[in-house]
Amino acid sequence: MSSVVAIDGPACSGKGTLARKIAEHFQFIYLDTGMLYRIIAYLNKPLEELCNLSVFDVIKFSQKFNNNVLRSEENGIRASNLAKDPQIRELMLKMQRDFVNYHSKEFCVLDGRDIGTVVFPDAFCKLFITADLETRAKRRFQDLKKVNEHIKYNDIFADIKRRDEQDIKRDIAPLHYDNSYHLIDTTKQSIEEALGCCISVISSLL
Ligand code: DC
């Protein structure tokens, strides 16, 4: 069993915020795997060049690039498109495992779409964080409105719906969960309530 907390779930389910807060609470190492995909998508380099980068090189790019651009829905869709490519997924798989091997003496929290199904199927704890589409679109809209007042709710809703479909229906490592996961539905929960649920599940397994 690996010392990984695997957190999977659809876009804007709150999994990133929860993963960060879980890592803070337990003093675990955190890796946002969606950000790795977003950086690779934004870099737009040929595979041969990407293969020369280590996971730590990619993480360094996140400090160099504008966070709002990386986190935009536009770049999210680019990342989701790229994530269908089997060679890219293989490269990302290696990067994510290299990251955890590097921190082999510590616990790590990784959030994404396939962490508990493909990247670390032997994770000691697997959480699937979800919420209904409307709730997720509203949360995303509130966030993005702070940086772009022209943003439209209907566009955000459509983008997230499209990304969900793409992430769920792709051939390789699609987003899904099974009974090895603890399901946490945050539709009617505040982030503090959801965090409380996650902490009690993890504590019961440590
Ligand atoms: O978690 P996020 O919204 O930042 O992820 C952006 C995209 O990256 C997501 O729509 C699909 C892809 N992704 C993936 O395929 N596998 C992961 N483990 C993480 C992200």
XYZ file of N, CA and C and ligand atoms in Angstrom:
638
model
N 0.843 -1.198 0.000
C 0.000 0.000 0.000
C 0.885 1.258 0.000
N 0.580 2.235 -0.864
C 1.451 3.423 -0.887
C 0.903 4.511 0.038
N 1.827 5.347 0.523
C 1.440 6.377 1.502
C 0.869 7.607 0.792
N -0.123 7.349 -0.065
C -0.720 8.411 -0.880
C -2.206 8.549 -0.532
N -2.640 9.809 -0.397
C -4.077 10.085 -0.360
C -4.438 10.472 -1.792
N -5.233 9.637 -2.456
C -5.630 9.874 -3.849
C -6.981 10.574 -3.840
N -7.036 11.742 -4.466
C -8.288 12.500 -4.503
C -8.673 12.714 -5.965
N -9.774 12.149 -6.364
C -10.247 12.319 -7.735
C -11.621 12.966 -7.730
N -11.974 13.515 -8.893
C -13.305 14.112 -9.003
C -13.375 15.030 -10.204
N -14.576 15.452 -10.569
C -14.749 16.320 -11.731
C -14.278 17.759 -11.472
N -14.226 18.543 -12.541
C -13.809 19.945 -12.457
C -14.672 20.716 -11.457
N -14.018 21.538 -10.653
C -14.700 22.464 -9.732
C -15.539 21.769 -8.651
N -15.156 20.565 -8.302
C -15.889 19.853 -7.247
C -15.420 20.295 -5.865
N -14.305 21.029 -5.821
C -13.728 21.451 -4.540
C -12.544 20.565 -4.160
N -12.200 19.635 -5.046
C -11.141 18.679 -4.680
C -9.775 19.350 -4.477
N -9.488 20.405 -5.261
C -8.199 21.089 -5.123
C -8.089 21.776 -3.770
N -9.144 22.512 -3.418
C -9.154 23.220 -2.123
C -9.053 22.215 -0.983
N -9.833 21.133 -1.101
C -9.814 20.129 -0.032
C -8.444 19.460 0.054
N -7.864 19.131 -1.106
C -6.557 18.457 -1.114
C -5.510 19.330 -0.412
N -5.543 20.635 -0.729
C -4.586 21.565 -0.121
C -4.795 21.644 1.399
N -6.062 21.705 1.809
C -6.355 21.834 3.242
C -6.023 20.531 3.987
N -6.247 19.401 3.330
C -5.904 18.106 3.940
C -4.389 18.034 4.152
N -3.640 18.435 3.106
C -2.175 18.396 3.203
C -1.700 19.309 4.345
N -2.318 20.487 4.463
C -1.957 21.424 5.534
C -2.249 20.814 6.902
N -3.452 20.242 7.026
C -3.897 19.685 8.305
C -2.969 18.578 8.797
N -2.622 17.644 7.886
C -1.809 16.487 8.294
C -0.310 16.699 8.061
N 0.040 17.895 7.522
C 1.445 18.157 7.153
C 1.947 17.122 6.138
N 1.131 16.843 5.124
C 1.521 15.962 4.036
C 2.000 16.828 2.862
N 2.728 16.202 1.928
C 3.178 16.894 0.714
C 2.019 16.901 -0.283
N 1.843 18.011 -1.012
C 0.711 18.117 -1.934
C 1.163 18.278 -3.383
N 0.499 17.553 -4.293
C 0.715 17.776 -5.733
C -0.633 17.902 -6.449
N -0.802 19.047 -7.109
C -1.994 19.317 -7.919
C -1.701 18.783 -9.330
N -2.182 17.574 -9.653
C -1.802 16.962 -10.938
C -2.498 17.658 -12.108
N -3.663 18.277 -11.857
C -4.342 19.041 -12.909
C -3.448 20.178 -13.381
N -2.695 20.762 -12.422
C -1.798 21.866 -12.786
C -0.679 21.371 -13.697
N -0.207 20.137 -13.486
C 0.822 19.588 -14.397
C 0.272 19.546 -15.819
N -0.965 19.051 -15.956
C -1.595 18.999 -17.287
C -1.793 20.406 -17.850
N -2.181 21.320 -16.983
C -2.422 22.699 -17.445
C -1.123 23.348 -17.938
N -0.015 23.103 -17.229
C 1.274 23.697 -17.631
C 1.720 23.107 -18.969
N 1.624 21.789 -19.085
C 2.027 21.119 -20.333
C 1.173 21.654 -21.497
N -0.120 21.845 -21.231
C -1.027 22.355 -22.281
C -0.616 23.766 -22.688
N -0.279 24.571 -21.691
C 0.083 25.959 -21.965
C 1.441 26.055 -22.675
N 2.377 25.166 -22.297
C 3.709 25.166 -22.924
C 3.619 24.868 -24.415
N 2.688 23.941 -24.762
C 2.447 23.608 -26.169
C 3.738 23.206 -26.905
N 4.515 22.322 -26.270
C 5.785 21.870 -26.854
C 5.623 20.459 -27.407
N 6.463 20.079 -28.388
C 6.372 18.705 -28.880
C 6.751 17.693 -27.792
N 6.209 16.492 -27.913
C 6.414 15.450 -26.903
C 7.903 15.207 -26.600
N 8.746 15.206 -27.657
C 10.186 14.939 -27.455
C 10.772 15.948 -26.470
N 10.340 17.203 -26.568
C 10.873 18.220 -25.646
C 10.321 18.021 -24.236
N 9.039 17.666 -24.171
C 8.416 17.473 -22.856
C 9.085 16.318 -22.107
N 9.520 15.307 -22.887
C 10.134 14.124 -22.275
C 11.452 14.454 -21.570
N 12.059 15.597 -21.932
C 13.318 15.994 -21.276
C 13.071 16.735 -19.961
N 11.820 17.014 -19.661
C 11.522 17.762 -18.430
C 11.246 16.802 -17.272
N 11.716 17.173 -16.081
C 11.363 16.392 -14.891
C 10.089 16.995 -14.302
N 9.474 16.280 -13.396
C 8.272 16.815 -12.745
C 8.594 18.141 -12.039
N 9.828 18.248 -11.518
C 10.197 19.472 -10.795
C 10.405 20.653 -11.751
N 10.863 20.342 -12.985
C 10.947 21.405 -14.000
C 9.538 21.947 -14.276
N 8.586 21.017 -14.415
C 7.210 21.433 -14.750
C 6.621 22.260 -13.601
N 6.860 21.808 -12.361
C 6.337 22.545 -11.206
C 6.909 23.976 -11.192
N 8.193 24.096 -11.554
C 8.835 25.433 -11.562
C 8.124 26.391 -12.526
N 7.609 25.843 -13.650
C 6.900 26.690 -14.610
C 5.680 27.358 -13.976
N 5.079 26.690 -12.991
C 3.857 27.254 -12.401
C 4.172 28.580 -11.703
N 5.432 28.743 -11.262
C 5.800 30.026 -10.626
C 6.085 31.096 -11.684
N 6.417 30.649 -12.894
C 6.828 31.560 -13.958
C 5.623 32.129 -14.714
N 4.579 31.304 -14.865
C 3.426 31.700 -15.679
C 2.355 32.358 -14.825
N 1.496 33.121 -15.495
C 0.393 33.787 -14.813
C -0.648 32.747 -14.364
N -0.898 32.729 -13.059
C -1.797 31.724 -12.484
C -3.217 31.807 -13.054
N -3.693 33.045 -13.310
C -5.053 33.200 -13.849
C -5.164 32.601 -15.244
N -4.095 32.717 -16.019
C -4.093 32.155 -17.375
C -4.074 30.628 -17.287
N -3.204 30.105 -16.419
C -3.132 28.640 -16.271
C -4.463 28.066 -15.791
N -5.113 28.799 -14.881
C -6.354 28.284 -14.274
C -7.611 28.624 -15.083
N -7.452 29.336 -16.201
C -8.637 29.730 -16.980
C -9.354 28.498 -17.537
N -10.656 28.621 -17.806
C -11.415 27.495 -18.376
C -10.862 27.146 -19.750
N -10.412 28.172 -20.472
C -9.852 27.957 -21.807
C -8.647 26.998 -21.727
N -7.766 27.265 -20.767
C -6.597 26.384 -20.629
C -6.993 25.032 -20.031
N -8.069 25.020 -19.246
C -8.594 23.752 -18.700
C -9.048 22.839 -19.821
N -9.695 23.406 -20.820
C -10.165 22.611 -21.963
C -8.976 22.119 -22.775
N -7.980 23.002 -22.934
C -6.749 22.604 -23.638
C -6.110 21.410 -22.910
N -6.062 21.501 -21.569
C -5.461 20.415 -20.770
C -6.276 19.135 -20.925
N -7.594 19.278 -20.922
C -8.470 18.105 -21.060
C -8.305 17.468 -22.441
N -8.125 18.279 -23.475
C -7.888 17.747 -24.833
C -6.581 16.958 -24.863
N -5.560 17.573 -24.295
C -4.232 16.944 -24.291
C -4.234 15.645 -23.483
N -5.053 15.633 -22.441
C -5.090 14.487 -21.526
C -5.666 13.224 -22.164
N -6.158 13.355 -23.410
C -6.669 12.162 -24.103
C -5.533 11.398 -24.771
N -4.375 12.063 -24.919
C -3.255 11.488 -25.662
C -2.520 10.438 -24.798
N -2.453 9.180 -25.257
C -1.825 8.122 -24.444
C -0.362 8.396 -24.108
N 0.388 9.029 -25.030
C 1.814 9.289 -24.755
C 1.984 10.365 -23.680
N 1.077 11.342 -23.735
C 1.112 12.384 -22.690
C 0.762 11.759 -21.336
N -0.243 10.902 -21.312
C -0.652 10.280 -20.042
C 0.475 9.435 -19.466
N 1.212 8.756 -20.360
C 2.326 7.930 -19.889
C 3.414 8.808 -19.257
N 3.689 9.924 -19.914
C 4.686 10.859 -19.389
C 4.237 11.411 -18.027
N 2.962 11.762 -17.935
C 2.445 12.331 -16.685
C 2.437 11.292 -15.565
N 2.147 10.051 -15.948
C 2.164 8.959 -14.971
C 3.551 8.853 -14.342
N 4.565 8.888 -15.209
C 5.947 8.782 -14.723
C 6.271 9.979 -13.801
N 5.866 11.175 -14.241
C 6.176 12.374 -13.441
C 5.538 12.286 -12.051
N 4.277 11.840 -12.015
C 3.570 11.777 -10.735
C 4.208 10.734 -9.812
N 4.616 9.601 -10.396
C 5.269 8.568 -9.575
C 6.662 9.020 -9.142
N 7.387 9.735 -10.016
C 8.714 10.273 -9.634
C 8.568 11.213 -8.438
N 7.509 12.025 -8.476
C 7.286 12.989 -7.393
C 7.111 12.254 -6.061
N 6.280 11.224 -6.075
C 6.011 10.478 -4.832
C 7.253 9.697 -4.399
N 7.996 9.126 -5.349
C 9.237 8.406 -4.989
C 10.236 9.343 -4.334
N 10.300 10.568 -4.851
C 11.220 11.551 -4.285
C 10.869 11.834 -2.824
N 9.558 11.821 -2.537
C 9.092 12.101 -1.163
C 8.736 10.796 -0.446
N 9.509 9.758 -0.704
C 9.088 8.415 -0.242
C 9.006 8.286 1.280
N 9.638 9.208 2.007
C 9.590 9.100 3.476
C 8.383 9.844 4.052
N 7.623 10.496 3.163
C 6.484 11.287 3.648
C 5.170 10.812 3.032
N 4.070 11.287 3.602
C 2.767 11.040 2.988
C 2.532 12.120 1.928
N 1.888 11.738 0.838
C 1.583 12.714 -0.220
C 0.089 12.716 -0.511
N -0.426 13.893 -0.843
C -1.811 14.044 -1.302
C -1.748 14.455 -2.766
N -2.397 13.699 -3.634
C -2.442 14.059 -5.058
C -3.886 14.156 -5.473
N -4.250 15.223 -6.189
C -5.624 15.302 -6.693
C -5.625 15.367 -8.214
N -6.633 14.720 -8.810
C -6.730 14.682 -10.268
C -7.963 13.926 -10.735
N -7.781 13.115 -11.784
C -8.905 12.368 -12.344
C -8.714 10.856 -12.257
N -7.420 10.444 -12.202
C -7.113 9.007 -12.287
C -6.111 8.590 -11.224
N -6.031 9.330 -10.134
C -4.969 9.065 -9.148
C -5.187 7.708 -8.464
N -6.428 7.457 -8.034
C -6.697 6.197 -7.334
C -6.987 5.031 -8.273
N -7.276 5.322 -9.537
C -7.601 4.239 -10.474
C -6.356 3.769 -11.228
N -5.468 4.699 -11.600
C -4.338 4.351 -12.471
C -2.975 4.697 -11.855
N -2.836 5.912 -11.349
C -1.502 6.369 -10.936
C -1.068 5.672 -9.636
N -1.956 5.679 -8.653
C -1.674 4.979 -7.385
C -2.867 4.124 -6.971
N -3.098 3.020 -7.692
C -4.240 2.170 -7.337
C -4.102 1.572 -5.925
N -2.842 1.579 -5.395
C -2.631 1.025 -4.043
C -2.579 2.127 -2.968
N -3.115 3.317 -3.287
C -3.146 4.422 -2.306
C -3.849 3.958 -1.023
N -3.346 4.386 0.134
C -3.975 3.909 1.393
C -5.339 4.557 1.615
N -5.577 5.685 0.959
C -6.887 6.340 1.083
C -7.283 6.934 -0.260
N -8.510 6.652 -0.698
C -9.002 7.209 -1.964
C -10.306 7.966 -1.695
N -10.322 9.205 -2.114
C -11.528 10.020 -1.928
C -12.030 10.441 -3.308
N -13.323 10.350 -3.512
C -13.914 10.875 -4.748
C -14.785 12.054 -4.352
N -14.358 13.248 -4.771
C -15.069 14.475 -4.389
C -15.932 14.908 -5.567
N -17.207 15.085 -5.319
C -18.073 15.512 -6.413
C -19.104 16.537 -5.932
N -19.842 17.096 -6.883
C -20.971 18.002 -6.590
C -21.744 18.096 -7.896
N -23.029 18.483 -7.831
C -23.761 18.517 -9.098
C -23.219 19.634 -10.001
N -23.490 19.480 -11.296
C -22.904 20.360 -12.311
C -23.227 21.836 -12.063
N -24.478 22.110 -11.710
C -24.890 23.507 -11.504
C -24.110 24.144 -10.348
N -23.975 23.386 -9.273
C -23.241 23.908 -8.103
C -21.795 24.182 -8.478
N -21.197 23.268 -9.229
C -19.788 23.450 -9.611
C -19.640 24.658 -10.539
N -20.576 24.805 -11.473
C -20.507 25.943 -12.406
C -20.669 27.264 -11.639
N -21.565 27.287 -10.645
C -21.773 28.522 -9.862
C -20.511 28.884 -9.087
N -19.876 27.875 -8.480
C -18.647 28.135 -7.718
C -17.566 28.706 -8.632
N -17.427 28.092 -9.799
C -16.397 28.523 -10.757
C -16.672 29.952 -11.236
N -17.954 30.216 -11.481
C -18.361 31.543 -11.952
C -17.988 32.608 -10.907
N -18.299 32.323 -9.634
C -17.966 33.273 -8.553
C -16.471 33.545 -8.509
N -15.670 32.479 -8.665
C -14.205 32.619 -8.629
C -13.698 33.458 -9.789
N -14.167 33.119 -10.998
C -13.643 33.778 -12.196
C -14.110 35.221 -12.309
N -15.279 35.502 -11.744
C -15.833 36.855 -11.813
C -14.918 37.875 -11.100
N -14.182 37.351 -10.108
C -13.281 38.237 -9.355
C -12.163 38.773 -10.254
N -11.773 37.977 -11.270
C -10.680 38.426 -12.145
C -11.154 38.876 -13.525
N -12.385 38.506 -13.894
C -12.911 38.916 -15.204
C -14.406 39.210 -15.083
N -14.743 40.504 -15.048
C -16.150 40.871 -14.797
C -17.057 40.584 -15.998
N -16.454 40.311 -17.167
C -17.266 40.047 -18.371
C -17.647 38.580 -18.533
N -17.176 37.777 -17.628
C -17.419 36.333 -17.744
C -18.915 36.023 -17.657
N -19.378 35.026 -18.444
C -20.816 34.706 -18.448
C -21.041 33.323 -17.846
N -22.052 33.242 -16.964
C -22.348 31.975 -16.290
C -22.622 30.859 -17.293
N -23.399 31.150 -18.341
C -23.758 30.100 -19.305
C -22.535 29.518 -20.018
N -21.548 30.373 -20.261
C -20.322 29.889 -20.917
C -19.558 28.946 -19.980
N -19.499 29.351 -18.717
C -18.781 28.523 -17.726
C -19.468 27.168 -17.595
N -20.800 27.214 -17.498
C -21.593 25.976 -17.371
C -21.293 25.053 -18.558
N -21.315 25.616 -19.769
C -21.087 24.809 -20.981
C -19.665 24.250 -21.017
N -18.683 25.066 -20.609
C -17.283 24.605 -20.623
C -17.078 23.445 -19.654
N -17.652 23.572 -18.456
C -17.453 22.515 -17.451
C -18.152 21.231 -17.893
N -19.341 21.406 -18.486
C -20.096 20.238 -18.971
C -19.278 19.494 -20.044
N -18.699 20.289 -20.937
C -17.912 19.694 -22.015
C -16.676 18.971 -21.462
N -16.046 19.595 -20.467
C -14.840 19.010 -19.870
C -15.200 17.726 -19.118
N -16.328 17.743 -18.401
C -16.801 16.528 -17.699
C -16.940 15.386 -18.691
N -17.650 15.681 -19.793
C -17.932 14.625 -20.782
C -16.633 14.058 -21.337
N -15.719 14.975 -21.635
C -14.446 14.556 -22.214
C -13.628 13.726 -21.226
N -13.600 14.156 -19.956
C -12.794 13.447 -18.942
C -13.410 12.097 -18.574
N -14.743 12.001 -18.674
C -15.423 10.754 -18.301
C -15.409 9.745 -19.449
N -15.497 10.275 -20.686
C -15.658 9.364 -21.835
C -14.361 8.986 -22.539
N -13.232 9.581 -22.124
C -12.006 9.271 -22.883
C -11.630 7.786 -22.700
N -10.851 7.266 -23.677
C -10.527 5.840 -23.680
C -9.553 5.466 -22.563
N -8.571 6.342 -22.329
C -7.531 5.995 -21.346
C -7.752 6.752 -20.051
N -7.689 6.009 -18.944
C -7.797 6.581 -17.600
C -8.955 7.573 -17.465
N -10.166 7.165 -17.834
C -11.285 8.096 -17.683
C -11.609 8.343 -16.203
N -12.264 9.460 -15.953
C -12.671 9.767 -14.574
C -13.776 8.802 -14.149
N -13.510 8.017 -13.125
C -14.569 7.190 -12.545
C -14.134 6.735 -11.161
N -15.062 6.163 -10.398
C -14.683 5.648 -9.081
C -15.348 4.301 -8.871
N -14.779 3.544 -7.921
C -15.377 2.245 -7.599
C -15.492 2.149 -6.083
N -15.747 0.935 -5.580
C -15.996 0.857 -4.133
C -14.731 0.920 -3.273
N -13.558 1.133 -3.903
C -12.362 1.364 -3.073
C -12.292 2.840 -2.643
N -13.206 3.654 -3.184
C -13.221 5.098 -2.868
C -14.236 5.430 -1.767
N -13.953 6.498 -1.040
C -14.954 7.116 -0.163
C -15.536 8.269 -0.963
N -16.851 8.249 -1.135
C -17.513 9.278 -1.944
C -17.909 10.464 -1.058
N -17.499 11.660 -1.458
C -17.873 12.868 -0.706
C -18.570 13.829 -1.667
N -19.853 14.041 -1.442
C -20.640 14.925 -2.304
C -20.743 16.278 -1.611
N -20.126 17.293 -2.222
C -20.049 18.612 -1.570
C -21.174 19.563 -2.016
N -22.173 19.014 -2.750
C -23.233 19.893 -3.281
C -23.855 20.752 -2.171
N -24.152 20.124 -1.041
C -24.827 20.866 0.031
C -23.911 21.119 1.218
N -22.621 20.918 1.001
C -21.680 21.074 2.119
C -20.830 22.328 1.950
N -20.502 22.948 3.083
C -19.491 24.012 3.017
C -18.141 23.315 2.927
N -17.113 24.084 2.592
C -15.785 23.489 2.467
C -15.332 22.928 3.826
N -15.726 23.609 4.919
C -15.327 23.147 6.265
C -15.986 21.811 6.579
N -17.278 21.686 6.192
C -17.978 20.407 6.449
C -17.337 19.276 5.653
N -17.051 19.558 4.375
C -16.440 18.524 3.525
C -15.050 18.157 4.065
N -14.312 19.187 4.510
C -12.970 18.926 5.049
C -13.060 18.026 6.289
N -14.057 18.289 7.132
C -14.265 17.467 8.335
C -14.470 16.001 7.951
N -15.283 15.758 6.904
C -15.529 14.371 6.451
C -14.218 13.735 5.982
N -13.456 14.494 5.177
C -12.193 13.950 4.633
C -11.229 13.620 5.766
N -11.126 14.554 6.727
C -10.172 14.342 7.830
C -10.553 13.107 8.638
N -11.862 12.914 8.874
C -12.213 11.744 9.682
C -11.971 10.440 8.915
N -12.199 10.434 7.588
C -11.904 9.215 6.806
C -10.400 8.924 6.879
N -9.582 9.945 6.620
C -8.121 9.719 6.586
C -7.613 9.287 7.964
N -8.090 9.967 9.010
C -7.639 9.646 10.377
C -7.950 8.191 10.705
N -9.112 7.711 10.226
C -9.513 6.324 10.544
C -8.595 5.309 9.844
N -7.855 5.760 8.840
C -7.013 4.825 8.065
C -5.525 4.937 8.419
N -5.165 5.956 9.187
C -3.734 6.161 9.494
C -3.258 5.189 10.568
O -8.076 19.430 -12.122
P -8.027 20.444 -13.277
O -9.364 21.004 -13.625
O -7.002 21.505 -13.034
O -7.500 19.570 -14.551
C -7.417 20.094 -15.860
C -7.576 18.959 -16.868
O -6.431 18.085 -16.819
C -8.772 18.027 -16.655
O -9.944 18.506 -17.284
C -8.320 16.721 -17.239
C -6.814 16.731 -17.042
N -6.369 15.890 -15.914
C -6.289 14.542 -16.135
O -6.644 14.048 -17.197
N -5.802 13.732 -15.147
C -5.425 14.237 -13.956
N -4.937 13.422 -13.010
C -5.555 15.636 -13.713
C -6.048 16.438 -14.721
